[in-house]
Every structure is written in C-alpha cells, then in structure tokens.
Amino acid sequence: MTDARILGTGYRVYDGPRLGPRHAVWTLTRHTFERIMGLKRPARYKVLPILTLVIAYLPAVAFIGAIALVPSRRLGSFVPDPGQYFAFVTAALMLFAALAAPEALCPDKRSHFLGLYMASPLTRTTYLLAKIGAVASAVVLVTMGPPLLLLAGEALQNEGPRGFSQFMNMLSQTVIAGAVLAVMFTALSLVIPSLTDRRGFASAGAVLVLIGSAAISRILAFQLRLGDGWLLIGLQRLPFEVVSRIFDRSGLGTPSGTPLPTAAVAGSAIAFTLVAGLVTWWRVVRATVTR
Amino acid sequence: MEPVVRAEAVVKRWGATPVLSGASFTVGRGVTGLLGANGAGKTTLLGLLLGLHRPDSGTVRVLGGDPWTSGPDVRTRIGYAPEYDALPPDVGAADVVRHIAELHGLPRREATGRASDTLWEVGLGEERFRPVGTMSTGQRQRVKLAQAIVHDPDLVLLDEPTNGLDPAQREGMLELIRHVGHELGMDVILSSHLLEEVERVSDAVVILDAGVVVAGGELRELRGGTDELVVEVDGGEEQSNRLLAGLAAVGVGAHGIGPGRVLVTLAGPDVLDLVRDVLADAGMGVRRLQPRTASLEEIYLEAADRGVAAR
C-alpha cells in the first residue's frame, strides 16, 4: 500500500490574481520580442537574427581582441571609438530593422490573430505600444550593444577615453546615440509593415525605402547639385548625421563641403520619425478586425 | 439581477449601410443563441459587445459595464472565438492558448498550466504541442474554443463555432459548448445561422433579422404551447388509422403525422376527455400524449415574417 493517488484535475475555476491591461501590454511585448529573435521557434527562424547580431557584434569583438594582442602605439587609429563604430553596424541595423518590424506586425494581420488581440484587454493603441516596445528592444541590441561592448572592452584594457569624466561622457553619448538610432529605425521600419500583411513585401519595401531614399538624395545633392538639403531625405544617412551631432562631430561630407546645420538635421529626424509613427498608428487604428 | 448583456435601441451603420437598426434585447445566464441569416448583423453585434465598434446610437452594457468606454476591463472577463480562422499556423496550440491566457491577466505559470488543462478539456490533450497550421479544421475550432475559455471568463462569445465541421465534429463541438455553458458555469452567446444547433444547446435565443431583433427570450417561453396535441400509440400505421377513425366518429379533428402518430386539434375544452375515451375504448397502448410545442424553426420563420411585415 502506498499513499500515491492519481488526481484528475481537469478544467478548474480560476480564482487567482488577474493582472490587468498593463500585464497584457508586457505579455505582448515579450511575446513579440521572442518572435523577432526566433526564440522558442524552430532553428530556421533563428538564423537571420543570429546572423545580424554576429554582423553587428563581430567587429567589436575583433577590435577588443586587437587591443588585447597588439600594442596601442602600433594600432594607432585603427580601433574606432563608439561614436565611429556606428558606421560598422549600418548594414546590420538596416537588415535587422527590415526583418524585425515585419515580423512584429505582419503575421498578426495575415493570420487574423489581430482580432483576438483586440478581443483581449489590449486596445489598438496599447497593442501598437507593445509592438513598438518589442521592435525597439530588438533594434537596441544592435544600436547600443556593440558600441557599449567596445567601450567596456577598451576600458578594461586601459584604452579609450582617459579619466572617469571622459569615460562617463562617452558612455552617455553612446547610450543616447543608441537609443536615438533605435527610435528612428523602429519608427521608419514599422511604416511599410503597417501597409501590408506580407512579411516578404514589408522587408523588401523597408530596405528599398532606406536604400532608395539614400540613392535619390545623393543623386539630387551630388549629381544634380540641387543643394545639400536634399541629403536630409536620405533615411540611411539621416540617423548617422544625428549620431555625429550627439558625439559633437560635424557630420558626413556634403557637396558644398559645409556640414549640414544641426537644427536641420534634428528637425528632419524628428519630422520623419513623427510622420512614420503617425502613419503606423493611423494604419493600426483603422485596421479592420471584425465586422 | 443585472443581465449579462443589455442592449437598447442599438444602431450601427457601416458607411451608408445600416447593419443594426434599433436592436434591443437582454441576455441572461446560460447559453443564448444569437440567430440570424448571414448578413443579419450577428458579427457586428458581437463586435459591439467586445467594444471593438462604437454604436452610432443606443446603449450596450456587458457584465454591467460599457464595452466601448471600459473596453479593457470588460474584455478581461470575456472569451471570444471568432468565425474566421484566427490562429497563427506556425505556433503550437498550447503556446497560443497560454498567450491568450496571459493577455487576459493570468500570471505565466498559471497560464501555462491552464492552457494544458483547457486543451485536455476540449479533447486536444495529446495534440497540444502541434503547430496549429498542421491541425484539421475540427481541431482548430477546438483550439479556438480553448483559447476562449482558458482564462475562466464570465461570458464566452462564439461566432459560428461549427463552421466547416463534418457532422461528427459538429456533434462534438455542440457537446463541448453545452458543457461550457451548463457545467463549467460560463455564460455563452452562440452566434449561428443554423437553427438546429442553436435549438439543441441554447436556453434562450435572440433572433436577428436585417439588423432588428424580431424575437428573443427563453426558448421554453418562446415555444409556448400550441392548440394541438400529439398522440403516439403502439402498433404503427394500422393503430393510428384506427385512432383517426375513432376520433372522427366523435367529431374530433385530427390527422396522421407518421406511423402510430396523430396530431389532434384542441378545438374545445372537452376534446382531451374525448381523446382519452377513444383511446380507452380502443384499448390502445399510449406512448406519448403531450401538447405540441413550436420548433425554433417555426418561431424563427414567424418572427422573420413579422419583421418583413413591419418593414
């Protein structure tokens, strides 16, 4: 004889805590982030996120290795500071933004799961906030992680900024630049997926818009000499112009040789981010879930 | 006691097209069938109950709250299974159901346990880790039901839950709905255009026709009693013919409705006595003797006719 018993629990009344709408937002943010990163999904969904992270982090790891192995007088200016490192993550950032945002928005519309989200304690606005949070969290892994890793690697080997105040200054600039880039790329990358339910179209569209706008802006500014201001419509360039200003640098080259005015850069960045955000919000608010 | 749902003079248009034109009704405890032809406004009405749409005029109260102004709070207590296929094909059933439970406020650990229990309850225990896209239509309908009840809601809205099911699967689904509404203690609104399935599981009905509620209430009351009596006797057609002849001899109107079954017109207070005497004199074995009640089909057709006449 033993005391063992088989308890068939079956369906039970739930009388535990109910955590409310804020928990719903957090749940959706976490769920979407996991989906973007391919977590808890078959291996094929993990390939692109991992590849993108490798592209973003590998240079930082290589530079840290170089600092550790090669005397600093021989390295010279070979190793960039965190402000210059953003140039190395451009490709990874664009690729990541083009993958993450469609993964966040398109499947909900295509599978009609959006209807079930709207039948939950979420509203359209909190749904979008959760999606923005998830995409931004994923993008920030690329915009903030590698430069911070490089900064930490340099500091641990007594390289990089000299003194505590300079280190803190560089740290704050790196964090702010990473956050600003994440906000801009999140806003810009969500627009196209808000217009379609096809992931492939959305990813291709996002890359086309980023690269296409850069090409058009360069043709207008450099080839047709219509003025430096046209460079501000280049969505690939604009975020890095902003980053340059955060690191107290003058920015990238222009046809006239005069750096773009900081106010124009900031205004353009804010305008594009706001317009992109508003278009996405309008599309989500107007989305038909059921009739 | 506050009804589960109360709607008063609800009007909703999509552009210039009126979908609901002054719908008023209440829904009480148990299973309520929301009945109407395709395009009658059932799905729009469910959208209003969920707070997804704002009525152009009129008021809607669900579980004591206004779903438009208190949407998140009301929806926390509602489960919803839409008519359309709404499940991500590449995600396991248990993950989908757990996710919905968490969205409705259950902590992760509780949500995980209940997702599993609920999938067992709807008969998908062994299949719960399979991606939804690999499941049959019947299994996907069961997953939709599971995600609608996993958080133990007060009210469950089911929109055409038997769509695409074969007869055996439909039977199983109706049994599950009856189980949810009568044994698990949740109030259910079952939207359907199929009279038979509503009649089988519902305690009450709301009948929509062209955006207007043409009939509503407890099914038992709507059926009421008719002025006809069903008599079923042993012995098949031969005996029912004998009965018809006996009734005709005493002046009682009647006609056969099948082997051994006769429908008697209750034309006066003494007809019941006359029927009893004829049965006793003929020495027939009586299987059934009861007033005939209206079927839901008759209620529906009569209500629809009234609606057409009113328009």
Coordinates of C-alpha atoms in Angstrom, one line a residue:
Chain A
M1 CA 0.0 0.0 0.0
T2 CA 1.2 3.5 -0.8
D3 CA -0.3 6.9 -0.4
A4 CA 0.1 7.7 -4.1
R5 CA -3.1 8.9 -5.8
I6 CA -4.0 10.0 -9.3
L7 CA -5.6 13.4 -9.3
G8 CA -7.6 14.2 -12.4
T9 CA -7.7 17.9 -12.2
G10 CA -9.5 18.8 -15.4
Y11 CA -10.8 22.3 -16.0
R12 CA -11.0 24.3 -12.9
V13 CA -12.5 27.7 -11.9
Y14 CA -9.7 30.3 -11.8
D15 CA -9.8 32.4 -8.6
G16 CA -6.2 33.6 -8.7
P17 CA -5.0 37.1 -9.5
R18 CA -5.8 38.9 -12.7
L19 CA -3.0 41.3 -13.6
G20 CA -4.9 43.7 -15.8
P21 CA -4.3 45.6 -19.1
R22 CA -0.7 46.6 -18.2
H23 CA 0.2 42.9 -17.9
A24 CA -1.3 42.4 -21.4
V25 CA 1.0 45.0 -22.9
W26 CA 4.0 43.4 -21.2
T27 CA 3.0 40.0 -22.4
L28 CA 2.6 41.1 -26.0
T29 CA 5.9 43.0 -25.9
R30 CA 7.8 39.9 -24.6
H31 CA 6.0 37.6 -27.0
T32 CA 6.8 39.8 -30.0
F33 CA 10.4 40.2 -28.9
E34 CA 10.8 36.4 -28.7
R35 CA 9.2 36.0 -32.1
I36 CA 11.5 38.6 -33.7
M37 CA 14.6 36.9 -32.2
G38 CA 13.3 33.4 -33.2
L39 CA 13.2 32.3 -29.6
K40 CA 11.1 29.2 -28.8
R41 CA 10.8 28.6 -32.5
P42 CA 12.3 26.1 -34.9
A43 CA 16.0 26.7 -35.9
R44 CA 15.2 28.3 -39.3
Y45 CA 13.6 31.2 -37.6
K46 CA 16.8 31.9 -35.5
V47 CA 19.2 32.1 -38.5
L48 CA 18.7 35.7 -39.6
P49 CA 18.5 37.3 -36.1
I50 CA 21.7 35.5 -35.1
L51 CA 23.4 36.4 -38.4
T52 CA 22.5 40.0 -37.9
L53 CA 23.8 40.1 -34.4
V54 CA 27.0 38.4 -35.5
I55 CA 27.5 41.1 -38.2
A56 CA 26.9 43.8 -35.5
Y57 CA 29.0 42.4 -32.7
L58 CA 31.8 40.7 -34.6
P59 CA 33.8 43.9 -35.4
A60 CA 33.6 45.0 -31.7
V61 CA 34.9 41.6 -30.6
A62 CA 37.7 41.8 -33.2
F63 CA 38.7 45.3 -32.1
I64 CA 38.8 44.3 -28.5
G65 CA 40.9 41.3 -29.5
A66 CA 43.2 43.6 -31.4
I67 CA 43.6 45.9 -28.5
A68 CA 44.4 42.9 -26.3
L69 CA 47.0 41.5 -28.6
V70 CA 48.6 44.4 -30.4
P71 CA 50.4 47.3 -28.6
S72 CA 48.3 50.5 -28.8
R73 CA 51.2 52.5 -30.5
R74 CA 51.0 50.1 -33.4
L75 CA 47.2 50.1 -33.6
G76 CA 47.1 53.9 -33.9
S77 CA 43.6 55.0 -35.0
F78 CA 42.8 51.5 -36.3
V79 CA 40.3 51.0 -33.5
P80 CA 37.3 53.3 -33.7
D81 CA 35.7 54.9 -30.7
P82 CA 32.0 54.0 -30.0
G83 CA 30.9 57.1 -32.0
Q84 CA 32.7 55.9 -35.1
Y85 CA 31.6 52.3 -34.5
F86 CA 28.1 53.0 -35.7
A87 CA 29.4 53.1 -39.3
F88 CA 30.2 49.3 -38.8
V89 CA 26.6 48.4 -37.8
T90 CA 24.8 50.2 -40.7
A91 CA 24.2 47.1 -42.7
A92 CA 23.3 45.0 -39.6
L93 CA 21.0 47.7 -38.4
M94 CA 19.1 48.1 -41.7
L95 CA 18.8 44.3 -42.1
F96 CA 17.6 43.9 -38.6
A97 CA 15.1 46.7 -38.8
A98 CA 13.8 45.3 -42.1
L99 CA 13.3 41.9 -40.5
A100 CA 12.1 42.8 -37.0
A101 CA 9.3 45.2 -37.9
P102 CA 7.6 43.0 -40.4
E103 CA 7.8 40.0 -38.0
A104 CA 6.2 42.1 -35.4
L105 CA 3.2 43.4 -37.4
C106 CA 2.5 41.3 -40.5
P107 CA 1.7 37.8 -39.0
D108 CA -1.0 39.2 -36.8
K109 CA -2.8 40.7 -39.8
R110 CA -2.2 37.8 -42.1
S111 CA -3.4 35.1 -39.6
H112 CA -6.2 37.4 -38.3
F113 CA -4.8 37.0 -34.8
L114 CA -5.2 40.8 -34.5
G115 CA -8.9 40.1 -33.9
L116 CA -8.1 38.0 -30.9
Y117 CA -5.7 40.7 -29.6
M118 CA -8.5 43.3 -29.9
A119 CA -10.8 41.0 -28.1
S120 CA -8.3 40.9 -25.1
P121 CA -7.7 43.8 -22.6
L122 CA -5.5 45.4 -25.2
T123 CA -6.6 48.4 -27.2
R124 CA -5.3 49.4 -30.6
T125 CA -3.0 52.0 -29.0
T126 CA -1.6 49.7 -26.3
Y127 CA -1.2 47.0 -29.0
L128 CA 0.9 49.3 -31.1
L129 CA 2.9 50.4 -28.0
A130 CA 3.7 46.8 -27.2
K131 CA 4.8 46.2 -30.8
I132 CA 7.0 49.4 -30.8
G133 CA 8.5 48.3 -27.5
A134 CA 9.4 44.9 -28.8
V135 CA 10.9 46.2 -32.1
A136 CA 12.8 48.9 -30.3
S137 CA 14.1 46.4 -27.7
A138 CA 15.4 44.2 -30.6
V139 CA 16.9 47.1 -32.6
V140 CA 18.6 48.5 -29.5
L141 CA 20.6 45.2 -29.2
V142 CA 22.3 46.3 -32.4
T143 CA 22.4 50.0 -31.9
M144 CA 23.6 50.1 -28.3
G145 CA 25.1 46.7 -27.6
P146 CA 28.2 46.6 -29.8
P147 CA 29.4 50.2 -29.1
L148 CA 28.9 49.6 -25.4
L149 CA 30.8 46.3 -25.7
L150 CA 33.6 48.1 -27.4
L151 CA 33.7 50.8 -24.8
A152 CA 33.7 48.3 -22.0
G153 CA 36.5 46.3 -23.7
E154 CA 38.6 49.4 -24.2
A155 CA 38.1 50.5 -20.6
L156 CA 39.0 47.1 -19.2
Q157 CA 42.3 47.2 -21.1
N158 CA 43.0 50.8 -20.1
E159 CA 42.4 52.1 -23.6
G160 CA 39.7 54.5 -24.9
P161 CA 38.6 57.6 -23.0
R162 CA 41.0 58.9 -20.5
G163 CA 39.7 59.5 -17.0
F164 CA 36.4 58.9 -15.3
S165 CA 34.6 62.0 -16.6
Q166 CA 35.6 61.4 -20.2
F167 CA 34.5 57.8 -19.9
M168 CA 31.1 58.8 -18.4
N169 CA 30.7 61.4 -21.2
M170 CA 31.5 58.7 -23.9
L171 CA 29.2 56.3 -22.1
S172 CA 26.2 58.7 -22.0
Q173 CA 26.8 59.7 -25.6
T174 CA 26.9 56.0 -26.7
V175 CA 23.7 55.3 -24.8
I176 CA 21.9 58.3 -26.1
A177 CA 23.0 57.7 -29.7
G178 CA 22.0 54.0 -29.5
A179 CA 18.6 55.0 -28.1
V180 CA 18.0 57.7 -30.8
L181 CA 19.0 55.3 -33.6
A182 CA 16.7 52.6 -32.1
V183 CA 13.8 55.1 -32.0
M184 CA 14.4 56.3 -35.5
F185 CA 14.9 52.9 -37.1
T186 CA 11.9 51.5 -35.2
A187 CA 9.6 54.2 -36.4
L188 CA 10.9 54.1 -40.0
S189 CA 10.8 50.3 -40.2
L190 CA 7.3 50.0 -38.9
V191 CA 5.7 52.1 -41.7
I192 CA 5.9 49.6 -44.5
P193 CA 4.7 46.6 -42.5
S194 CA 1.7 48.7 -41.3
L195 CA 0.7 48.9 -45.0
T196 CA 0.8 45.2 -45.9
D197 CA 0.3 41.8 -44.3
R198 CA 3.0 40.1 -46.3
R199 CA 6.3 39.8 -44.4
G200 CA 8.4 39.5 -47.6
F201 CA 6.9 42.6 -49.2
A202 CA 7.3 44.5 -46.0
S203 CA 11.0 43.6 -45.5
A204 CA 11.8 44.3 -49.2
G205 CA 9.9 47.5 -49.0
A206 CA 11.7 48.7 -45.9
V207 CA 15.1 48.0 -47.4
L208 CA 14.1 49.7 -50.7
V209 CA 12.8 52.8 -48.9
L210 CA 16.0 53.1 -46.8
I211 CA 18.4 52.4 -49.7
G212 CA 16.2 54.1 -52.3
S213 CA 15.9 57.3 -50.4
A214 CA 19.7 57.3 -49.8
A215 CA 20.3 56.9 -53.6
I216 CA 17.8 59.6 -54.6
S217 CA 19.2 62.1 -52.0
R218 CA 22.7 61.5 -53.2
I219 CA 21.7 62.0 -56.9
L220 CA 19.8 65.2 -56.1
A221 CA 22.6 66.6 -53.9
F222 CA 25.8 65.3 -55.5
Q223 CA 24.9 64.7 -59.2
L224 CA 22.3 67.3 -59.9
R225 CA 23.7 69.8 -57.3
L226 CA 20.3 70.9 -56.2
G227 CA 21.5 71.7 -52.7
D228 CA 22.9 70.0 -49.6
G229 CA 19.4 70.0 -48.0
W230 CA 18.4 67.1 -50.2
L231 CA 20.7 64.9 -48.2
L232 CA 18.3 65.1 -45.3
I233 CA 15.8 62.9 -47.2
G234 CA 18.3 60.1 -47.2
L235 CA 16.9 57.8 -44.5
Q236 CA 20.1 55.7 -44.4
R237 CA 22.2 58.8 -43.8
L238 CA 20.0 60.8 -41.6
P239 CA 20.3 58.7 -38.4
F240 CA 24.0 58.8 -38.6
E241 CA 24.0 62.6 -39.1
V242 CA 22.1 62.7 -35.8
V243 CA 24.7 60.4 -34.1
S244 CA 27.5 62.6 -35.3
R245 CA 25.9 65.6 -33.6
I246 CA 25.5 63.6 -30.4
F247 CA 29.2 62.8 -30.4
D248 CA 30.0 66.5 -31.1
R249 CA 31.1 65.9 -34.6
S250 CA 30.3 67.8 -37.8
G251 CA 28.7 65.0 -39.8
L252 CA 29.3 63.4 -43.1
G253 CA 30.5 65.0 -46.3
T254 CA 28.4 67.3 -48.4
P255 CA 28.7 68.6 -52.0
S256 CA 29.4 72.1 -50.7
G257 CA 31.8 70.9 -48.1
T258 CA 29.8 72.7 -45.4
P259 CA 28.3 70.4 -42.8
L260 CA 24.5 70.2 -42.7
P261 CA 23.1 72.5 -40.0
T262 CA 22.4 70.7 -36.7
A263 CA 18.9 72.2 -36.4
A264 CA 18.0 71.0 -39.9
V265 CA 19.3 67.5 -39.1
A266 CA 17.4 67.4 -35.8
G267 CA 14.2 68.8 -37.4
S268 CA 14.3 66.4 -40.3
A269 CA 15.0 63.4 -38.0
I270 CA 12.1 64.4 -35.7
A271 CA 9.8 65.0 -38.7
F272 CA 10.5 61.7 -40.3
T273 CA 10.1 59.8 -37.0
L274 CA 6.8 61.6 -36.2
V275 CA 5.4 61.1 -39.7
A276 CA 6.4 57.4 -39.7
G277 CA 4.9 56.9 -36.2
L278 CA 1.6 58.7 -37.1
V279 CA 1.2 56.7 -40.3
T280 CA 1.8 53.4 -38.4
W281 CA -0.6 54.5 -35.7
W282 CA -3.3 55.5 -38.2
R283 CA -3.0 52.2 -40.0
V284 CA -3.3 50.2 -36.8
V285 CA -6.2 52.3 -35.6
R286 CA -8.0 51.9 -38.9
A287 CA -7.3 48.2 -39.3
T288 CA -10.5 46.1 -39.7
V289 CA -10.6 43.3 -37.2
T290 CA -14.2 42.2 -37.5
R291 CA -17.5 43.3 -38.9
Chain B
M1 CA -30.1 40.9 -11.0
E2 CA -28.2 42.6 -13.8
P3 CA -28.5 40.7 -17.1
V4 CA -25.3 39.5 -18.7
V5 CA -25.9 41.7 -21.7
R6 CA -28.4 44.5 -22.2
A7 CA -28.8 46.4 -25.5
E8 CA -31.2 49.2 -26.0
A9 CA -32.1 50.7 -29.4
V10 CA -28.6 50.0 -30.8
V11 CA -28.0 51.4 -34.3
K12 CA -24.8 50.7 -36.2
R13 CA -24.0 51.6 -39.8
W14 CA -21.1 50.7 -42.0
G15 CA -20.9 53.8 -44.2
A16 CA -24.4 54.2 -45.6
T17 CA -25.3 50.6 -45.0
P18 CA -27.4 50.0 -41.8
V19 CA -26.3 46.8 -40.1
L20 CA -28.3 47.2 -36.8
S21 CA -31.4 49.3 -36.8
G22 CA -32.5 49.7 -33.2
A23 CA -31.7 46.3 -31.7
S24 CA -32.9 45.9 -28.2
F25 CA -32.6 42.7 -26.1
T26 CA -31.2 41.2 -22.9
V27 CA -29.2 38.1 -22.4
G28 CA -29.4 36.2 -19.1
R29 CA -27.5 33.3 -17.6
G30 CA -26.8 30.1 -19.5
V31 CA -26.4 29.5 -23.2
T32 CA -28.1 32.1 -25.5
G33 CA -28.3 31.5 -29.2
L34 CA -27.8 34.6 -31.4
L35 CA -29.7 33.5 -34.5
G36 CA -30.0 35.1 -37.9
A37 CA -29.3 34.7 -41.6
N38 CA -25.9 35.5 -43.0
G39 CA -25.6 39.3 -43.0
A40 CA -28.2 39.8 -40.3
G41 CA -25.7 41.7 -38.1
K42 CA -24.6 39.0 -35.7
T43 CA -20.9 39.5 -36.1
T44 CA -21.3 43.3 -35.8
L45 CA -23.3 42.8 -32.7
L46 CA -20.5 40.6 -31.2
G47 CA -18.0 43.4 -32.1
L48 CA -20.2 45.9 -30.2
L49 CA -20.3 43.6 -27.2
L50 CA -16.5 43.4 -27.3
G51 CA -16.2 47.2 -27.5
L52 CA -14.5 46.9 -30.9
H53 CA -17.1 49.2 -32.5
R54 CA -19.0 52.1 -31.1
P55 CA -22.7 52.1 -31.6
D56 CA -24.0 55.1 -33.7
S57 CA -26.8 55.4 -31.1
G58 CA -28.3 53.3 -28.3
T59 CA -26.6 51.7 -25.4
V60 CA -24.8 48.4 -24.8
R61 CA -24.0 47.0 -21.3
V62 CA -22.0 43.9 -20.9
L63 CA -21.4 42.4 -17.5
G64 CA -22.5 45.7 -16.0
G65 CA -20.0 47.8 -18.0
D66 CA -20.0 49.8 -21.2
P67 CA -17.7 47.9 -23.5
W68 CA -16.8 51.0 -25.6
T69 CA -15.7 53.2 -22.6
S70 CA -14.4 50.4 -20.4
G71 CA -13.2 48.0 -23.1
P72 CA -10.1 46.5 -21.4
D73 CA -11.9 45.9 -18.1
V74 CA -14.9 44.3 -19.8
R75 CA -12.8 42.2 -22.2
T76 CA -10.8 40.8 -19.3
R77 CA -13.9 38.9 -18.4
I78 CA -14.9 37.8 -21.9
G79 CA -13.7 35.0 -24.1
Y80 CA -14.1 35.2 -27.8
A81 CA -13.8 32.7 -30.6
P82 CA -14.2 34.4 -34.0
E83 CA -15.9 32.9 -37.0
Y84 CA -12.8 33.2 -39.2
D85 CA -9.5 31.3 -38.9
A86 CA -7.6 33.4 -36.5
L87 CA -4.7 31.3 -35.2
P88 CA -1.1 31.6 -36.2
P89 CA -0.2 28.5 -38.2
D90 CA 3.4 28.2 -37.1
V91 CA 2.7 28.2 -33.3
G92 CA 1.8 25.3 -31.1
A93 CA -1.7 25.1 -29.7
A94 CA -0.5 25.2 -26.1
D95 CA 1.6 28.3 -26.8
V96 CA -1.4 30.1 -28.5
V97 CA -3.8 29.3 -25.6
R98 CA -1.2 30.2 -23.0
H99 CA -0.5 33.5 -24.7
I100 CA -4.2 34.4 -24.7
A101 CA -4.5 33.5 -21.0
E102 CA -1.6 35.8 -20.2
L103 CA -3.1 38.6 -22.2
H104 CA -6.2 38.2 -20.1
G105 CA -4.2 38.8 -16.9
L106 CA -3.2 35.3 -15.8
P107 CA 0.4 35.0 -14.4
R108 CA 2.7 33.0 -16.7
R109 CA 2.8 29.9 -14.5
E110 CA -1.0 29.8 -14.1
A111 CA -1.4 30.4 -17.8
T112 CA 0.8 27.5 -18.8
G113 CA -1.0 25.1 -16.5
R114 CA -4.4 26.2 -17.6
A115 CA -3.6 26.1 -21.3
S116 CA -2.7 22.5 -20.9
D117 CA -5.8 21.7 -18.8
T118 CA -8.1 23.5 -21.2
L119 CA -6.7 21.7 -24.2
W120 CA -7.3 18.4 -22.5
E121 CA -10.9 19.6 -21.7
V122 CA -11.6 20.2 -25.4
G123 CA -10.1 16.9 -26.4
L124 CA -6.7 18.0 -27.7
G125 CA -4.5 16.9 -24.8
E126 CA -2.3 14.7 -26.9
E127 CA -2.1 17.2 -29.7
R128 CA -1.4 20.3 -27.6
F129 CA 2.1 20.9 -28.8
R130 CA 1.3 20.6 -32.5
P131 CA 1.5 23.7 -34.6
V132 CA -2.0 24.9 -35.3
G133 CA -1.3 25.0 -39.1
T134 CA -0.9 21.2 -39.1
M135 CA -4.3 20.6 -37.4
S136 CA -7.6 19.7 -39.1
T137 CA -10.5 22.2 -39.2
G138 CA -12.2 20.4 -36.3
Q139 CA -9.1 20.6 -34.2
R140 CA -8.5 24.3 -35.0
Q141 CA -12.1 25.0 -33.9
R142 CA -11.4 23.3 -30.6
V143 CA -8.3 25.4 -30.2
K144 CA -10.4 28.5 -30.7
L145 CA -12.8 27.3 -28.1
A146 CA -9.9 26.5 -25.7
Q147 CA -8.4 30.0 -26.0
A148 CA -11.9 31.5 -25.4
I149 CA -12.3 29.7 -22.1
V150 CA -8.8 29.3 -20.8
H151 CA -8.9 32.4 -18.5
D152 CA -12.2 31.3 -17.0
P153 CA -14.3 34.2 -18.4
D154 CA -17.7 35.2 -17.2
L155 CA -19.0 35.4 -20.7
V156 CA -17.9 33.5 -23.9
L157 CA -18.8 34.7 -27.3
L158 CA -18.7 32.0 -30.0
D159 CA -19.2 33.1 -33.6
E160 CA -20.3 30.3 -35.9
P161 CA -18.2 27.7 -34.0
T162 CA -19.3 24.8 -36.1
N163 CA -18.3 26.3 -39.4
G164 CA -16.5 23.8 -41.7
L165 CA -17.1 20.8 -39.4
D166 CA -18.4 17.5 -40.5
P167 CA -21.5 16.0 -38.7
A168 CA -19.5 14.1 -36.2
Q169 CA -17.2 17.1 -35.4
R170 CA -20.3 19.3 -35.2
E171 CA -21.8 16.9 -32.7
G172 CA -18.7 17.0 -30.6
M173 CA -18.4 20.8 -30.7
L174 CA -22.1 21.3 -29.7
E175 CA -21.5 18.9 -26.8
L176 CA -18.5 21.0 -25.7
I177 CA -20.5 24.2 -25.9
R178 CA -23.2 22.7 -23.8
H179 CA -20.6 21.5 -21.3
V180 CA -19.0 25.0 -21.2
G181 CA -22.4 26.7 -20.7
H182 CA -24.0 24.3 -18.3
E183 CA -21.2 22.6 -16.4
L184 CA -18.3 25.0 -16.4
G185 CA -20.5 27.9 -15.3
M186 CA -19.8 30.4 -18.0
D187 CA -22.5 32.2 -19.8
V188 CA -22.3 31.7 -23.6
I189 CA -23.6 33.6 -26.6
L190 CA -23.6 31.3 -29.5
S191 CA -23.9 33.1 -32.8
S192 CA -25.1 30.9 -35.6
H193 CA -27.3 30.8 -38.7
L194 CA -28.1 27.1 -38.1
L195 CA -31.4 26.7 -36.3
E196 CA -30.9 23.2 -35.3
E197 CA -27.7 23.7 -33.4
V198 CA -29.0 26.7 -31.6
E199 CA -32.1 24.8 -30.6
R200 CA -30.0 21.9 -29.3
V201 CA -27.7 23.8 -26.9
S202 CA -29.4 27.1 -26.1
D203 CA -31.6 28.1 -23.1
A204 CA -32.6 31.3 -24.8
V205 CA -32.4 32.9 -28.2
V206 CA -32.1 36.4 -29.7
I207 CA -33.3 36.3 -33.3
L208 CA -31.9 39.0 -35.6
D209 CA -33.3 39.8 -39.0
A210 CA -32.0 42.6 -41.1
G211 CA -30.5 44.4 -38.1
V212 CA -33.6 44.2 -35.9
V213 CA -34.3 41.8 -33.1
V214 CA -37.5 40.2 -34.2
A215 CA -37.8 37.7 -31.2
G216 CA -35.9 37.0 -28.0
G217 CA -36.2 35.3 -24.7
E218 CA -36.2 32.0 -23.0
L219 CA -36.6 29.2 -25.6
R220 CA -39.2 27.4 -23.3
E221 CA -41.4 30.6 -23.2
L222 CA -41.0 31.3 -26.9
R223 CA -42.0 27.7 -27.8
G224 CA -45.0 28.0 -25.5
G225 CA -48.0 25.7 -26.1
T226 CA -50.0 25.3 -29.3
D227 CA -53.6 24.3 -29.7
E228 CA -52.6 20.9 -30.9
L229 CA -52.0 17.6 -29.1
V230 CA -49.5 14.9 -30.2
V231 CA -50.7 11.3 -29.6
E232 CA -48.4 8.4 -30.2
V233 CA -49.7 4.9 -29.8
D234 CA -48.2 1.4 -30.1
G235 CA -48.8 -0.5 -33.3
G236 CA -47.7 1.7 -36.2
E237 CA -49.9 2.9 -39.0
E238 CA -52.7 0.4 -38.5
Q239 CA -53.4 1.6 -35.0
S240 CA -53.1 5.3 -35.9
N241 CA -55.7 4.8 -38.6
R242 CA -58.0 3.2 -36.0
L243 CA -57.4 6.1 -33.7
L244 CA -58.2 8.6 -36.5
A245 CA -61.4 6.8 -37.3
G246 CA -62.5 6.7 -33.6
L247 CA -61.7 10.4 -33.2
A248 CA -63.7 11.3 -36.4
A249 CA -66.6 9.3 -35.1
V250 CA -66.9 11.6 -32.0
G251 CA -66.3 14.8 -34.0
V252 CA -62.6 15.5 -33.1
G253 CA -60.4 16.9 -35.9
A254 CA -57.1 15.1 -36.3
H255 CA -54.6 13.9 -38.9
G256 CA -51.8 11.4 -39.0
I257 CA -48.2 12.7 -38.8
G258 CA -46.4 9.3 -39.1
P259 CA -46.8 5.7 -38.2
G260 CA -48.6 5.5 -34.9
R261 CA -48.6 9.3 -34.5
V262 CA -51.6 11.6 -34.7
L263 CA -52.0 15.3 -34.3
V264 CA -55.3 16.3 -32.6
T265 CA -56.7 19.8 -32.9
L266 CA -57.8 21.0 -29.4
A267 CA -60.9 22.8 -30.6
G268 CA -62.7 22.9 -27.2
P269 CA -62.3 22.1 -23.5
D270 CA -63.9 18.6 -23.9
V271 CA -61.5 17.3 -26.6
L272 CA -59.0 15.9 -24.1
D273 CA -61.7 13.9 -22.5
L274 CA -62.9 12.6 -25.9
V275 CA -59.4 11.6 -26.9
R276 CA -59.0 9.7 -23.6
D277 CA -62.3 7.9 -24.1
V278 CA -61.5 6.9 -27.7
L279 CA -58.0 5.6 -26.6
A280 CA -59.5 3.6 -23.7
D281 CA -62.4 2.2 -25.7
A282 CA -59.9 1.0 -28.4
G283 CA -57.6 -0.5 -25.8
M284 CA -54.5 1.2 -27.4
G285 CA -51.2 1.4 -25.7
V286 CA -50.2 5.1 -25.4
R287 CA -46.6 6.1 -25.8
R288 CA -46.9 9.9 -25.8
L289 CA -49.7 12.3 -25.1
Q290 CA -48.5 15.9 -24.9
P291 CA -49.2 19.4 -26.3
R292 CA -47.2 20.2 -29.4
T293 CA -44.6 23.0 -28.9
A294 CA -43.4 25.2 -31.6
S295 CA -40.0 24.4 -33.0
L296 CA -37.3 27.1 -33.2
E297 CA -37.7 27.0 -37.0
E298 CA -41.4 27.9 -36.6
I299 CA -40.5 30.7 -34.2
Y300 CA -37.8 32.0 -36.5
L301 CA -40.0 31.9 -39.6
E302 CA -42.9 33.6 -37.8
A303 CA -40.6 36.2 -36.3
A304 CA -39.0 36.8 -39.7
D305 CA -42.4 37.2 -41.3
R306 CA -43.3 39.7 -38.6
G307 CA -40.1 41.6 -39.3
V308 CA -40.8 41.7 -43.1
A309 CA -44.4 42.9 -42.4
A310 CA -43.2 45.6 -40.1
R311 CA -40.7 46.9 -42.7

